[in-house]
PDB file of C-alpha atoms in Angstrom:
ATOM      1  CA  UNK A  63     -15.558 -38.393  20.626  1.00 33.00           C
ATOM      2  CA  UNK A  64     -13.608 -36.909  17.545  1.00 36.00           C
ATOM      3  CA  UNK A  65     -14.413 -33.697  16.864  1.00 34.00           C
ATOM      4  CA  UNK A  66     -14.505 -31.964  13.533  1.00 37.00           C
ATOM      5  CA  UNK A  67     -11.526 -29.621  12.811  1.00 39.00           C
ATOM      6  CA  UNK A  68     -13.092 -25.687  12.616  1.00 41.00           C
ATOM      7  CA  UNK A  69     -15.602 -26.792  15.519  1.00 44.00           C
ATOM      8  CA  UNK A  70     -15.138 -25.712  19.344  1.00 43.00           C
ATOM      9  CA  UNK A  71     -15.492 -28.617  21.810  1.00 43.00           C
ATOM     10  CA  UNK A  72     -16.961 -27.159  25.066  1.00 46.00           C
ATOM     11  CA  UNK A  73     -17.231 -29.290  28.170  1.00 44.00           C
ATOM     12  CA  UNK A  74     -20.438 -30.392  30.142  1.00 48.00           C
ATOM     13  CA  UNK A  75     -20.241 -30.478  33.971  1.00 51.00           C
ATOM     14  CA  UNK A  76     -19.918 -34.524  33.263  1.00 54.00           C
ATOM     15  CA  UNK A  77     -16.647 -34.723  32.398  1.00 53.00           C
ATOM     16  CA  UNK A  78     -17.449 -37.942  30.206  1.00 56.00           C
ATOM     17  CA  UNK A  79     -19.495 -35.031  27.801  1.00 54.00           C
ATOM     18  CA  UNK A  80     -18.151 -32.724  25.282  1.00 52.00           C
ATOM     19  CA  UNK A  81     -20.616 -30.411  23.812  1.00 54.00           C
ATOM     20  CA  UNK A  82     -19.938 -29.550  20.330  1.00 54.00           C
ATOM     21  CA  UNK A  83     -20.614 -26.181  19.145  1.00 68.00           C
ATOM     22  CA  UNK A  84     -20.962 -25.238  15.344  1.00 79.00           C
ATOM     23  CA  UNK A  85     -18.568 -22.802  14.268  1.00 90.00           C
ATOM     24  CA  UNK A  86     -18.581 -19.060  14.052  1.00 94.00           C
ATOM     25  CA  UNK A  87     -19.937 -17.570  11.331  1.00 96.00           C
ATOM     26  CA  UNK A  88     -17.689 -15.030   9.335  1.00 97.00           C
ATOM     27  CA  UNK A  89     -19.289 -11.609   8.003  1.00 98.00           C
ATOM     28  CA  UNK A  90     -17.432 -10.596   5.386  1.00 98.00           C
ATOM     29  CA  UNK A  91     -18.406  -6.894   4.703  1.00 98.00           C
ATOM     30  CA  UNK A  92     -17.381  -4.909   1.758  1.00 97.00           C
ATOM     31  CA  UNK A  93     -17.832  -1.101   0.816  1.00 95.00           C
ATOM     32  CA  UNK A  94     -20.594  -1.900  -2.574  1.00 96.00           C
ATOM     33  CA  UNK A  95     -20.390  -0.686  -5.761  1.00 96.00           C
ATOM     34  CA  UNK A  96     -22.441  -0.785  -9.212  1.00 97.00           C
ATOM     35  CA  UNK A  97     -19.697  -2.060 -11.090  1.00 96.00           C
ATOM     36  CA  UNK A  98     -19.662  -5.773 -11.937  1.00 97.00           C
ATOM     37  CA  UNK A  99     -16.270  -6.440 -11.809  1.00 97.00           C
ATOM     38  CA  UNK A 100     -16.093  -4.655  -7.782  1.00 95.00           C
ATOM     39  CA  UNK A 101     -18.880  -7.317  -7.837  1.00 97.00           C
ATOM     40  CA  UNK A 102     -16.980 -10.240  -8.977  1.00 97.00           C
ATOM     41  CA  UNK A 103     -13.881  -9.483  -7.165  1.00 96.00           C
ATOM     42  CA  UNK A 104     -16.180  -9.900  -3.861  1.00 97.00           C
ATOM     43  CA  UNK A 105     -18.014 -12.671  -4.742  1.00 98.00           C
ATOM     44  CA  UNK A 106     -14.729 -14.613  -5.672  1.00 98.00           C
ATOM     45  CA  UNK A 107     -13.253 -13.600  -2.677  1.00 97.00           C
ATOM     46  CA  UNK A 108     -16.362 -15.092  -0.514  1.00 97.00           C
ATOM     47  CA  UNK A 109     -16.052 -18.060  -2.695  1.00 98.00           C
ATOM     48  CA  UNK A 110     -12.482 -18.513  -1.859  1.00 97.00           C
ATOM     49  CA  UNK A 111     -12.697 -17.950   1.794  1.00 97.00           C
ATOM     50  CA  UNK A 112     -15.515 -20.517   1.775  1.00 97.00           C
ATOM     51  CA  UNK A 113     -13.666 -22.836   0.120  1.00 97.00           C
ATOM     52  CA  UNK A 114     -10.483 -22.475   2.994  1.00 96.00           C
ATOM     53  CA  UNK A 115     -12.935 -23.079   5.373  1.00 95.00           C
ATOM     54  CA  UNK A 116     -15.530 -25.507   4.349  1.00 94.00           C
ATOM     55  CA  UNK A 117     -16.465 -26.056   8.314  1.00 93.00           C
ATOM     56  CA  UNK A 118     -17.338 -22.462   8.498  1.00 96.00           C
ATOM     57  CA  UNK A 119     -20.325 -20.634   7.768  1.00 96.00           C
ATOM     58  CA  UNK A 120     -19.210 -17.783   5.474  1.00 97.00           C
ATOM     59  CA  UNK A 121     -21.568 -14.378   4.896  1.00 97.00           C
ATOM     60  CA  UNK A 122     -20.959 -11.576   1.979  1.00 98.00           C
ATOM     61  CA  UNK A 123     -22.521  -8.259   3.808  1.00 98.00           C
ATOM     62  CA  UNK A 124     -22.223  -4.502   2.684  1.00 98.00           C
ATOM     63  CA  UNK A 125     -21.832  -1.123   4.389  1.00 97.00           C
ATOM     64  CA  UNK A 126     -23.167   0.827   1.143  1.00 95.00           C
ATOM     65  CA  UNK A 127     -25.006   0.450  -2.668  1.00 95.00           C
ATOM     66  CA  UNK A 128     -25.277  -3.086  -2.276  1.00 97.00           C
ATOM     67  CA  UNK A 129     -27.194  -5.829  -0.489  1.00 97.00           C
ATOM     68  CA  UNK A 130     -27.310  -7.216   1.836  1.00 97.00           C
ATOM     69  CA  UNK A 131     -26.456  -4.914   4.059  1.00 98.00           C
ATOM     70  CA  UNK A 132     -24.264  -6.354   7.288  1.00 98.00           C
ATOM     71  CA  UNK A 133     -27.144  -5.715   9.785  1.00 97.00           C
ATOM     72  CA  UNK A 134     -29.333  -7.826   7.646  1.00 97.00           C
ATOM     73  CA  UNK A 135     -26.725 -10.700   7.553  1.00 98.00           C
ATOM     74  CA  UNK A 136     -25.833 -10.623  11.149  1.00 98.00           C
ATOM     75  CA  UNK A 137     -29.822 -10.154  12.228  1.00 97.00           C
ATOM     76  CA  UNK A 138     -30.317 -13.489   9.614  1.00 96.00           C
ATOM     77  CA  UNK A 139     -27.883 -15.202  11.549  1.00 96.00           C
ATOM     78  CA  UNK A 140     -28.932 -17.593  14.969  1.00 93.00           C
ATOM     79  CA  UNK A 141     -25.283 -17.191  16.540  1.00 93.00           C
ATOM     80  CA  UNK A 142     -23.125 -13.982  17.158  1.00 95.00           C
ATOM     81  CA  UNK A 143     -19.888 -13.792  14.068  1.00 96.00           C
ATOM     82  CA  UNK A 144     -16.764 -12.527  13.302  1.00 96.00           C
ATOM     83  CA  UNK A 145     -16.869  -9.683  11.109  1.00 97.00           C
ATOM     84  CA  UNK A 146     -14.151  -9.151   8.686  1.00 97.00           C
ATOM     85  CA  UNK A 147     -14.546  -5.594   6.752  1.00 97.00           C
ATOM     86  CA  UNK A 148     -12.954  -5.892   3.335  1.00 96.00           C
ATOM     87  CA  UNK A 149     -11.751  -2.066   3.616  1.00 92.00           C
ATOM     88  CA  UNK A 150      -8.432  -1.118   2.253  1.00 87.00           C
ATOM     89  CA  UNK A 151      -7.856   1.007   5.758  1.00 86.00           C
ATOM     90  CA  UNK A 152     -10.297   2.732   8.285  1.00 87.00           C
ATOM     91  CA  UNK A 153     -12.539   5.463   7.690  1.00 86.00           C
ATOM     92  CA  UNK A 154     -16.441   6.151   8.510  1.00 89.00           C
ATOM     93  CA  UNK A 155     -17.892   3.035   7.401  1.00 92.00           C
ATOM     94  CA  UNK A 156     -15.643   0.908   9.695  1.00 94.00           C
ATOM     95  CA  UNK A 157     -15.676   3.156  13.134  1.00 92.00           C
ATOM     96  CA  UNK A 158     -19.876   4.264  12.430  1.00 94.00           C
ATOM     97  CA  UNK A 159     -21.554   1.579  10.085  1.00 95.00           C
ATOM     98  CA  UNK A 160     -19.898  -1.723  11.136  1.00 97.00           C
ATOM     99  CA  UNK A 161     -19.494  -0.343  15.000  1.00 97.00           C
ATOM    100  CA  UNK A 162     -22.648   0.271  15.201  1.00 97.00           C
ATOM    101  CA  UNK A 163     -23.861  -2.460  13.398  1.00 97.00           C
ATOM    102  CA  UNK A 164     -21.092  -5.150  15.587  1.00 97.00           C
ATOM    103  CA  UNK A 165     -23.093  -3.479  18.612  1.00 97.00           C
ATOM    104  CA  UNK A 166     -26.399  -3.962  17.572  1.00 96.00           C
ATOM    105  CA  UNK A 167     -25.458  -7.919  17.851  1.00 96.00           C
ATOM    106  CA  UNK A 168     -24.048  -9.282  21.232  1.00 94.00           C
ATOM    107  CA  UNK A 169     -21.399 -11.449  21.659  1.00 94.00           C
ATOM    108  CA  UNK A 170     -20.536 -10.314  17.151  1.00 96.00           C
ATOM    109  CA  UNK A 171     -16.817  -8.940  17.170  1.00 96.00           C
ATOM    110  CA  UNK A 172     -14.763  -7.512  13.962  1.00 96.00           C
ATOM    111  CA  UNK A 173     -11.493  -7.345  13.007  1.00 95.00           C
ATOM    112  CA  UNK A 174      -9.897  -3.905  11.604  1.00 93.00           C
ATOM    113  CA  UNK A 175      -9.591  -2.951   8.178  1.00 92.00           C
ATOM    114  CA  UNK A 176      -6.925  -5.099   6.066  1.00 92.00           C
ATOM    115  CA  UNK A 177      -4.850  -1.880   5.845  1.00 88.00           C
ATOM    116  CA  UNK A 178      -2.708  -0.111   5.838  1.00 90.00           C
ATOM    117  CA  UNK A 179      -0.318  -3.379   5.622  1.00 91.00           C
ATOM    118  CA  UNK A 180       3.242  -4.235   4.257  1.00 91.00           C
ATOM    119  CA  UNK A 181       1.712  -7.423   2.561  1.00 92.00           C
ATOM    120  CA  UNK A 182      -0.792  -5.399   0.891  1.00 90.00           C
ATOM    121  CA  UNK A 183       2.086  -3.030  -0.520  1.00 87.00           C
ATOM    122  CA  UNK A 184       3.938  -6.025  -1.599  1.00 89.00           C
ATOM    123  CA  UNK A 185       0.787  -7.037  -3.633  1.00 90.00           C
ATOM    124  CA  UNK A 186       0.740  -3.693  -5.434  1.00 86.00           C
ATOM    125  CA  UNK A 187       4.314  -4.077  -6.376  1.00 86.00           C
ATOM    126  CA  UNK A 188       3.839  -7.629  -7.781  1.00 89.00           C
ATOM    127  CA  UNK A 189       1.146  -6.817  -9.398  1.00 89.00           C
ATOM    128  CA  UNK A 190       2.188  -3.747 -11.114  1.00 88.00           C
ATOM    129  CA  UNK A 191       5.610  -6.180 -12.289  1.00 88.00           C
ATOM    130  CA  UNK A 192       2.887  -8.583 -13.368  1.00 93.00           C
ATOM    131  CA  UNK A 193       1.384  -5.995 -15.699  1.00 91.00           C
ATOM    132  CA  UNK A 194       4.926  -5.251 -16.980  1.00 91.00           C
ATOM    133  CA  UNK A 195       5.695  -1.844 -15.405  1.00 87.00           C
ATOM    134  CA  UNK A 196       9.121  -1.064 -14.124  1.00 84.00           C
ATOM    135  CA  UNK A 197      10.408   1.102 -10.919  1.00 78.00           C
ATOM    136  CA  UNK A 198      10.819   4.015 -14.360  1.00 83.00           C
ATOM    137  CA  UNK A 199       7.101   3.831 -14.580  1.00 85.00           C
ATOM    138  CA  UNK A 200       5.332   6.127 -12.656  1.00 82.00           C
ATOM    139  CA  UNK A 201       2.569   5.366 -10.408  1.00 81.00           C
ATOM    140  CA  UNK A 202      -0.920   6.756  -9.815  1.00 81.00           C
ATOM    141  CA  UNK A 203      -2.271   5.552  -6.497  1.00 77.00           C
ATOM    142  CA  UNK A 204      -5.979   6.559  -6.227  1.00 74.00           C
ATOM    143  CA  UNK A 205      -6.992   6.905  -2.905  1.00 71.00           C
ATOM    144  CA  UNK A 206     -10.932   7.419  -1.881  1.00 70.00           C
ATOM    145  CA  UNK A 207     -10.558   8.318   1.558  1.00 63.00           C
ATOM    146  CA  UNK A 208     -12.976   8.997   4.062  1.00 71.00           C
ATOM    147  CA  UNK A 209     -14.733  11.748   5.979  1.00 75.00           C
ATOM    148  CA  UNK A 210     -13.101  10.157   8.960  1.00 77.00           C
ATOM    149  CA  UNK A 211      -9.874  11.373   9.367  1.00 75.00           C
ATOM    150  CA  UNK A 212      -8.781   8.007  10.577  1.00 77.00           C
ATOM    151  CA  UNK A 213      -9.067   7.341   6.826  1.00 77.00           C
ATOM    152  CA  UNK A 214      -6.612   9.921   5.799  1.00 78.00           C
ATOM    153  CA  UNK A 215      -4.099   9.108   8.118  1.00 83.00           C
ATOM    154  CA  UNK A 216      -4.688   5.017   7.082  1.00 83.00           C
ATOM    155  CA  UNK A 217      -4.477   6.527   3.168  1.00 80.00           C
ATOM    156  CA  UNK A 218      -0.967   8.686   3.985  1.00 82.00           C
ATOM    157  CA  UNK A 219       0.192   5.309   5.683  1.00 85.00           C
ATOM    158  CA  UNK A 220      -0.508   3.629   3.029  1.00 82.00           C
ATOM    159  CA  UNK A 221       1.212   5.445   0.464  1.00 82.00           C
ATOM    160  CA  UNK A 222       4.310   6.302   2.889  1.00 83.00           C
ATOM    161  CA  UNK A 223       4.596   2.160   3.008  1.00 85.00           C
ATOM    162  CA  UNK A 224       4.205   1.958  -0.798  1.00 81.00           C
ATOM    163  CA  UNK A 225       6.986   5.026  -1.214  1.00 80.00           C
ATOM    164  CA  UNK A 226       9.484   3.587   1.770  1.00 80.00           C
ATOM    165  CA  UNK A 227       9.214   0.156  -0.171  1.00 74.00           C
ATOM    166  CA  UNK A 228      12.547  -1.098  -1.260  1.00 57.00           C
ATOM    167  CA  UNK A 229      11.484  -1.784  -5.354  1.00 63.00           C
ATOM    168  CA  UNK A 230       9.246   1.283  -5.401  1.00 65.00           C
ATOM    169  CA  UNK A 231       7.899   3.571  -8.391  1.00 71.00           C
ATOM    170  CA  UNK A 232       7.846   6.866  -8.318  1.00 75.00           C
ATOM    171  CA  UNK A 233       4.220   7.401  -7.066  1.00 75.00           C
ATOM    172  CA  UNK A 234       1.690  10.302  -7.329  1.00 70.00           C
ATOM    173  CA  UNK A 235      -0.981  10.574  -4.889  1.00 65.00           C
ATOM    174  CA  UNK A 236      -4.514  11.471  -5.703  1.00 64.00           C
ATOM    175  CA  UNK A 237      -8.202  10.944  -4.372  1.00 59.00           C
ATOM    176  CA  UNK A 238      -9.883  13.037  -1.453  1.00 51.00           C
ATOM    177  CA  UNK A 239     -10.422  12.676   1.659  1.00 47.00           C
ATOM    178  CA  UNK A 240     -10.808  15.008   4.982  1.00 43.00           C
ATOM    179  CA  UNK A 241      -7.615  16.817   3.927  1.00 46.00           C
ATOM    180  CA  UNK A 242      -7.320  17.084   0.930  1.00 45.00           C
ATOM    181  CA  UNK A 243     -10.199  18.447  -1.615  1.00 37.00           C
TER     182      UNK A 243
END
């Protein structure tokens, strides 16, 4: 019996049957916002991830301002998922609302947040080349932070990578977080 790439064959006690079970589904969970183009960004990003895996159900969830939120889309769900959190590093929302949320769910797991991450510092860079600044341009990385202070130390990580970083601008920190007002 073939079985469909993105599926999970499970044996029987008959060794002549293989069970197949549907895929995980994937939770993607971002922060929210009002604006439409924070809005479009996710939605192309579900798209896109949908598209990568066609055999896989994929879920757009939020931890704030928008809906739905992820314990809605993991209680609509019949099976437990994979939670990704589209979060630029950790913070409150990742160790209380998706915790707690993950919890609420047996058998659900998540990933971390996507940062901080060399690849996502390399993105900055290209992008900032894209939009025709130079390493004589100076750089204002905005940085929300969290009440956490796991967020803080994600945000100085973050920045430390982006300073460290072989083509890097000159960079000015700003934002808030738990230590800084």
């Amino acid at each position: 019996m073939p079985i469909t790439q993105g599926y999970v064959a499970a044996l029987t006690n008959d060794a002549d049957t293989i069970d197949v079970v549907a895929p995980t589904p994937l939770v993607l969970v971002g922060h929210g916002t009002h604006d439409r183009d924070g809005q479009a960004v996710m939605n192309q990003l579900t798209r896109a991830v949908a598209l990568a895996l066609p055999d896989v159900p994929v879920v757009q969830s939020f931890v704030s301002v928008q809906e739905p939120r992820l314990d809605a889309a993991l209680a609509g769900l019949t099976s437990p998922a994979v939670v990704v959190p589209v979060l630029l590093c950790s913070g409150f929302h990742l160790l209380v609302d998706v915790a707690k949320a993950v919890d609420r769910h047996p058998g659900t797991v998540s990933t971390g947040a996507l940062g901080p991450d060399p690849a996502l510092t390399d993105l900055l860079q290209r992008r900032l080349t894209e939009a025709g600044a130079t390493p004589d341009d100076a750089v204002v990385l905005g940085i929300a932070g969290s009440s956490d202070p796991s967020g803080a130390v994600d945000a100085e990580a973050a920045l430390a990578l982006f300073t460290r970083s072989a083509s890097s601008w000159p960079v000015s920190p700003v934002g808030r977080n738990s230590r800084t007002p």
